[in-house]
Amino acid sequence: MKKGWIYLFAGLVFVMLLAGCGSKTKEEVIQELNKKTEELKGYKLDAKMTLTMGNEAQEYQIEVWHNKPELYRVHMKNAERDQSQMILRNKEGVYVLTPALNKSYKFQSEWPKNSSQPYLYESLVQDLLKDDNAKLTETDKHYVFETKTRYQYNKMLPLQEITFNKKDFTPVSVKVMDSDRNVKLAVEFSKAEFNAKFDNGSFDLNRNMTSAQMEAPVSTVEKDAISELTVKIPTEEIAGTTLVDEQEVTTSNGKRVILTYEGDKAFTLMQEHVEVLETSSMSPTVVKGDPVDLGFTIGALTDNSLTWTDGNVEYMIASNNLTKEEMVMLAKSVQNVSVEK
């Protein structure tokens, strides 16, 4: 009888030990994820990104390539808006390409370092490493983390939920939330290929511009259509700053509209149809700043200005008083309200 109890007790202890061995601590999982990023030579990811602005949701297909140590290619496409952009980092620098306009910017930038990037694997792992208060929950197949974001110019999105597969640590999804825990940006990964192979031209500027244009041909907008410009204004407001003037200037592409805001945080907002560059004359516009993800497009951010394109219209906010975060906030809200001129 005593032997039976001994065997039963020993069996229970064994089961408890096995259960303990099967459960990893948060720190152990993060270290394994970090080890995975260090061992990877590169990767290819396919994902769908959903951006929620007000009551509207916009979907983008994203293709990500990364080849260590510093080669990146992020191609974003929105079928409904007929929009395609690419962030490219190669040995020559960091570029943002807009294939439909045959236009590109070259940045003196450290992108993608020092800021959260919801579609870059190693950036997600860095978010975990930088947050001592990150929380881990488990399901049968997934590790689910809640952690802070590291958005450099958008503190309105402080939280995110990141999900990885237990089996191979591939990313499953990212949900970026505001302070009220509303999901404003969601990334769902459909494919992850670790240690992917790349050829010598995979990150070449001209090759990528050409291949992207084959998918989204260079825009051909008639002059009559160009002359009809829909003027947009920011819906976000800055206390003490008001719209005081609106001017129209005739250009070769139709017209340029200049909105002037005065106050302690004075700024101007310019918008005009942009000319599609000839292929032979294509050369990057050099920017002393950073590419910034506005959700619906990639902008060029400097100390005193933020420039972006949406369709065939180019916008620029210029100010000596606004912070970079304020310029980003205004730019994101410009897309919400439009007034026909």
Coordinates of C-alpha atoms in Angstrom, one line a residue:
M1 CA 0.0 0.0 0.0
K2 CA 2.8 2.3 0.9
K3 CA 4.6 1.5 -2.3
G4 CA 1.5 2.5 -4.2
W5 CA 1.4 5.9 -2.6
I6 CA 5.1 6.4 -3.3
Y7 CA 4.7 5.5 -7.0
L8 CA 1.7 7.9 -7.3
F9 CA 3.6 10.7 -5.6
A10 CA 6.6 10.1 -7.8
G11 CA 4.4 10.2 -10.9
L12 CA 2.8 13.5 -9.9
V13 CA 6.2 15.0 -9.3
F14 CA 7.3 13.8 -12.7
V15 CA 4.3 15.3 -14.5
M16 CA 4.8 18.6 -12.7
L17 CA 8.4 18.7 -13.8
L18 CA 7.4 18.1 -17.4
A19 CA 4.9 20.9 -17.2
G20 CA 7.5 23.2 -15.8
C21 CA 9.9 22.3 -18.5
G22 CA 7.3 23.1 -21.2
S23 CA 6.6 26.6 -20.0
K24 CA 9.1 29.4 -20.7
T25 CA 9.5 32.7 -19.0
K26 CA 9.0 36.0 -20.8
E27 CA 12.7 36.6 -20.6
E28 CA 13.5 33.2 -22.1
V29 CA 11.2 33.7 -25.0
I30 CA 12.5 37.2 -25.8
Q31 CA 16.1 35.9 -25.6
E32 CA 15.2 33.2 -28.1
L33 CA 13.6 35.7 -30.4
N34 CA 16.7 37.9 -30.2
K35 CA 18.9 34.9 -30.9
K36 CA 16.8 34.2 -34.0
T37 CA 17.3 37.7 -35.3
E38 CA 21.1 37.4 -34.8
E39 CA 21.3 34.1 -36.6
L40 CA 19.1 35.2 -39.6
K41 CA 21.0 36.2 -42.7
G42 CA 17.8 37.8 -44.1
Y43 CA 14.2 37.2 -44.8
K44 CA 11.1 37.9 -47.0
L45 CA 7.8 38.7 -45.5
D46 CA 4.3 39.2 -47.0
A47 CA 1.6 41.0 -45.1
K48 CA -1.6 43.0 -45.1
M49 CA -1.6 46.3 -43.3
T50 CA -5.0 47.8 -42.3
L51 CA -5.0 51.5 -41.3
T52 CA -8.0 52.9 -39.5
M53 CA -8.5 56.6 -39.9
G54 CA -11.7 57.8 -38.3
N55 CA -14.5 55.5 -39.5
E56 CA -12.6 54.4 -42.6
A57 CA -10.2 51.5 -43.0
Q58 CA -7.6 51.3 -45.7
E59 CA -5.8 48.1 -46.7
Y60 CA -2.2 47.8 -48.1
Q61 CA -0.3 44.8 -49.3
I62 CA 3.3 44.9 -48.1
E63 CA 6.3 42.9 -49.3
V64 CA 9.4 43.1 -47.1
W65 CA 12.9 42.0 -48.1
H66 CA 15.9 42.3 -45.7
N67 CA 19.4 41.1 -46.4
K68 CA 21.9 41.6 -43.6
P69 CA 23.4 43.8 -42.5
E70 CA 21.6 46.9 -43.9
L71 CA 19.8 46.1 -47.1
Y72 CA 16.0 46.7 -47.0
R73 CA 13.2 46.8 -49.5
V74 CA 9.6 47.5 -48.3
H75 CA 7.0 47.7 -51.1
M76 CA 3.5 49.0 -50.2
K77 CA 0.6 48.7 -52.5
N78 CA -3.0 50.0 -52.2
A79 CA -5.3 48.7 -55.0
E80 CA -8.2 51.0 -54.2
R81 CA -6.2 54.1 -54.2
D82 CA -4.0 52.9 -57.1
Q83 CA -1.0 53.8 -55.1
S84 CA 2.4 52.1 -54.7
Q85 CA 5.5 53.2 -52.8
M86 CA 8.7 51.6 -51.8
I87 CA 11.3 52.2 -49.1
L88 CA 14.7 51.1 -50.2
R89 CA 18.0 51.0 -48.3
N90 CA 21.1 49.9 -50.1
K91 CA 24.8 50.8 -49.9
E92 CA 24.2 54.2 -51.5
G93 CA 21.6 55.4 -49.0
V94 CA 17.9 55.4 -48.1
Y95 CA 15.3 56.0 -50.8
V96 CA 11.5 56.4 -51.0
L97 CA 10.2 55.6 -54.5
T98 CA 6.8 56.6 -56.0
P99 CA 6.7 54.6 -59.2
A100 CA 3.5 56.2 -60.7
L101 CA 5.2 59.6 -60.6
N102 CA 8.7 58.2 -61.6
K103 CA 9.9 60.1 -58.5
S104 CA 12.3 59.3 -55.7
Y105 CA 13.8 60.9 -52.6
K106 CA 17.2 60.1 -51.2
F107 CA 17.6 60.5 -47.4
Q108 CA 20.6 61.1 -45.2
S109 CA 19.0 58.9 -42.6
E110 CA 19.7 55.9 -40.3
W111 CA 16.3 54.4 -41.1
P112 CA 15.1 51.9 -39.9
K113 CA 17.0 52.3 -36.6
N114 CA 15.7 53.9 -33.5
S115 CA 12.0 53.7 -34.2
S116 CA 9.3 51.0 -34.3
Q117 CA 8.6 49.5 -37.7
P118 CA 5.6 47.2 -37.5
Y119 CA 6.5 45.2 -40.6
L120 CA 10.2 44.6 -39.8
Y121 CA 11.0 41.5 -37.8
E122 CA 14.1 42.7 -36.0
S123 CA 12.3 46.0 -35.1
L124 CA 9.5 44.1 -33.4
V125 CA 12.1 42.1 -31.3
Q126 CA 13.9 45.3 -30.4
D127 CA 10.6 46.7 -29.1
L128 CA 10.4 43.7 -26.7
L129 CA 14.0 44.1 -25.6
K130 CA 13.6 47.8 -24.9
D131 CA 10.5 47.3 -22.7
D132 CA 11.2 45.8 -19.3
N133 CA 7.4 45.8 -18.6
A134 CA 6.4 43.9 -21.7
K135 CA 3.7 41.2 -20.9
L136 CA 3.6 37.7 -22.3
T137 CA 0.6 35.4 -22.7
E138 CA 0.5 32.1 -24.5
T139 CA -1.9 30.1 -26.6
D140 CA -1.5 26.6 -27.9
K141 CA 0.4 27.9 -31.0
H142 CA 1.4 31.4 -30.2
Y143 CA 3.4 33.8 -28.0
V144 CA 1.5 37.0 -27.6
F145 CA 3.3 40.1 -26.2
E146 CA 1.9 43.5 -25.2
T147 CA 4.6 46.1 -25.3
K148 CA 5.3 49.8 -25.8
T149 CA 6.0 51.2 -29.2
R150 CA 9.0 53.3 -30.1
Y151 CA 7.4 55.6 -32.7
Q152 CA 9.7 58.6 -32.9
Y153 CA 7.1 61.1 -34.2
N154 CA 3.8 59.5 -33.1
K155 CA 3.2 59.2 -29.4
M156 CA -0.5 58.9 -30.0
L157 CA 0.1 55.1 -30.6
P158 CA 1.9 54.0 -27.4
L159 CA 0.9 50.3 -27.3
Q160 CA 1.1 47.2 -29.5
E161 CA 0.3 43.5 -29.4
I162 CA 2.8 41.3 -31.2
T163 CA 2.1 37.7 -31.9
F164 CA 4.7 35.1 -32.9
N165 CA 4.4 31.4 -33.8
K166 CA 5.8 29.1 -31.1
K167 CA 7.1 26.6 -33.5
D168 CA 9.5 28.7 -35.5
F169 CA 9.2 32.3 -34.1
T170 CA 7.8 33.7 -37.4
P171 CA 5.6 36.8 -37.0
V172 CA 1.9 36.3 -37.1
S173 CA 0.4 39.8 -36.4
V174 CA 0.9 43.2 -35.0
K175 CA -1.9 45.4 -33.5
V176 CA -0.9 49.0 -32.8
M177 CA -3.2 50.8 -30.4
D178 CA -3.9 54.3 -29.1
S179 CA -4.0 55.2 -25.4
D180 CA -7.7 53.9 -25.2
R181 CA -6.6 50.6 -26.6
N182 CA -8.3 51.1 -30.0
V183 CA -6.5 49.3 -32.8
K184 CA -5.4 51.9 -35.3
L185 CA -3.0 49.9 -37.3
A186 CA -2.9 46.1 -37.9
V187 CA -0.4 44.0 -39.7
E188 CA -1.3 40.4 -40.6
F189 CA 1.6 38.3 -41.9
S190 CA 0.7 35.7 -44.6
K191 CA 4.2 34.5 -45.5
A192 CA 7.6 34.4 -43.8
E193 CA 10.7 33.0 -45.4
F194 CA 13.8 33.1 -43.2
N195 CA 17.3 33.1 -44.7
A196 CA 15.9 34.0 -48.1
K197 CA 18.2 34.3 -51.1
F198 CA 18.8 37.6 -53.0
D199 CA 20.7 38.3 -56.1
N200 CA 23.1 41.3 -56.6
G201 CA 20.4 43.6 -58.1
S202 CA 17.7 42.9 -55.6
F203 CA 18.2 46.3 -53.8
D204 CA 19.2 48.4 -56.9
L205 CA 17.4 51.7 -57.2
N206 CA 16.8 51.7 -60.9
R207 CA 15.9 48.1 -61.1
N208 CA 13.3 48.4 -58.4
M209 CA 11.8 51.6 -59.9
T210 CA 11.4 49.8 -63.2
S211 CA 9.9 46.6 -61.7
A212 CA 7.5 48.6 -59.6
Q213 CA 6.4 50.7 -62.6
M214 CA 5.6 47.5 -64.5
E215 CA 3.1 46.6 -61.7
A216 CA 1.8 50.2 -61.4
P217 CA 2.4 52.1 -64.7
V218 CA 3.5 55.7 -64.7
S219 CA 0.5 58.0 -64.2
T220 CA -1.0 59.7 -67.3
V221 CA -3.3 62.5 -66.1
E222 CA -5.0 64.7 -68.6
K223 CA -4.5 68.5 -68.2
D224 CA -8.2 69.0 -67.7
A225 CA -8.2 66.6 -64.8
I226 CA -5.1 68.2 -63.4
S227 CA -6.7 71.6 -63.2
E228 CA -9.4 70.4 -60.9
L229 CA -7.6 70.3 -57.5
T230 CA -9.5 69.1 -54.4
V231 CA -8.2 71.3 -51.6
K232 CA -7.8 69.5 -48.3
I233 CA -7.4 70.9 -44.8
P234 CA -6.2 69.3 -41.5
T235 CA -8.9 68.2 -39.1
E236 CA -6.5 68.2 -36.2
E237 CA -6.3 71.6 -34.5
I238 CA -3.4 73.2 -32.7
A239 CA -4.5 75.6 -29.9
G240 CA -4.0 79.3 -30.8
T241 CA -3.3 78.6 -34.5
T242 CA -6.0 79.5 -37.1
L243 CA -6.3 79.6 -40.9
V244 CA -6.0 83.3 -42.0
D245 CA -5.3 83.1 -45.7
E246 CA -5.7 81.0 -48.8
Q247 CA -4.0 81.8 -52.1
E248 CA -4.0 80.2 -55.5
V249 CA -1.0 80.3 -57.9
T250 CA -1.2 79.1 -61.5
T251 CA 1.4 76.6 -62.4
S252 CA 2.2 74.5 -65.5
N253 CA 0.4 71.6 -63.8
G254 CA -2.8 73.6 -63.0
K255 CA -2.6 75.5 -59.7
R256 CA -0.9 75.5 -56.4
V257 CA -3.0 76.3 -53.2
I258 CA -1.2 77.8 -50.2
L259 CA -3.0 77.8 -46.9
T260 CA -1.5 80.1 -44.2
Y261 CA -2.0 79.4 -40.5
E262 CA -1.0 82.0 -37.9
G263 CA -0.5 81.8 -34.1
D264 CA 2.2 80.5 -31.8
K265 CA 2.5 77.5 -34.0
A266 CA 2.3 79.2 -37.4
F267 CA 2.7 77.1 -40.6
T268 CA 1.8 76.9 -44.2
L269 CA 0.2 74.0 -46.1
M270 CA 0.9 73.8 -49.8
Q271 CA -0.8 71.4 -52.3
E272 CA -0.6 71.0 -56.0
H273 CA -0.7 68.4 -58.7
V274 CA 2.8 67.0 -59.3
E275 CA 4.4 66.6 -62.7
V276 CA 5.3 63.0 -63.8
L277 CA 9.0 63.1 -64.4
E278 CA 10.5 61.8 -67.7
T279 CA 12.3 58.5 -67.3
S280 CA 15.5 59.9 -68.7
S281 CA 15.6 62.8 -66.2
M282 CA 14.9 60.8 -63.1
S283 CA 17.3 61.5 -60.3
P284 CA 16.5 61.4 -56.5
T285 CA 15.7 64.5 -54.6
V286 CA 18.1 64.7 -51.7
V287 CA 16.6 65.2 -48.3
K288 CA 18.4 66.0 -45.1
G289 CA 15.8 64.2 -42.9
D290 CA 14.0 60.9 -42.5
P291 CA 11.3 58.9 -44.3
V292 CA 8.3 58.9 -42.1
D293 CA 5.4 56.4 -42.4
L294 CA 2.1 58.4 -42.4
G295 CA 0.1 55.2 -42.8
F296 CA -1.4 56.0 -46.2
T297 CA 1.9 57.1 -47.7
I298 CA 5.6 57.7 -46.9
G299 CA 6.6 61.3 -46.3
A300 CA 9.9 63.2 -46.2
L301 CA 10.4 64.8 -42.9
T302 CA 13.0 67.5 -42.1
D303 CA 13.4 69.9 -39.1
N304 CA 11.1 72.5 -40.7
S305 CA 9.0 70.7 -43.3
L306 CA 7.1 67.5 -44.2
T307 CA 6.4 66.6 -47.8
W308 CA 4.3 63.7 -49.1
T309 CA 2.3 62.7 -52.2
D310 CA -1.2 61.2 -52.3
G311 CA -2.2 60.1 -55.7
N312 CA -1.1 62.8 -58.1
V313 CA -1.1 65.6 -55.5
E314 CA 2.0 66.7 -53.6
Y315 CA 1.6 68.3 -50.1
M316 CA 4.0 70.2 -48.0
I317 CA 3.8 71.5 -44.4
A318 CA 6.4 74.2 -43.7
S319 CA 7.0 75.8 -40.3
N320 CA 9.7 77.2 -38.0
N321 CA 7.4 76.6 -35.0
L322 CA 5.9 73.1 -35.3
T323 CA 7.7 70.1 -33.8
K324 CA 8.2 67.1 -36.0
E325 CA 5.5 65.2 -34.1
E326 CA 3.0 68.1 -34.7
M327 CA 3.8 68.1 -38.5
V328 CA 3.2 64.3 -38.7
M329 CA -0.1 64.7 -36.7
L330 CA -1.3 67.4 -39.1
A331 CA -0.3 65.5 -42.2
K332 CA -2.2 62.4 -41.1
S333 CA -5.3 64.5 -40.5
V334 CA -5.2 66.3 -43.9
Q335 CA -6.6 63.1 -45.5
N336 CA -9.9 63.2 -43.6
V337 CA -11.7 66.3 -44.9
S338 CA -11.8 67.7 -48.4
V339 CA -13.5 70.8 -49.8
E340 CA -14.0 71.2 -53.6
K341 CA -12.5 74.4 -54.9

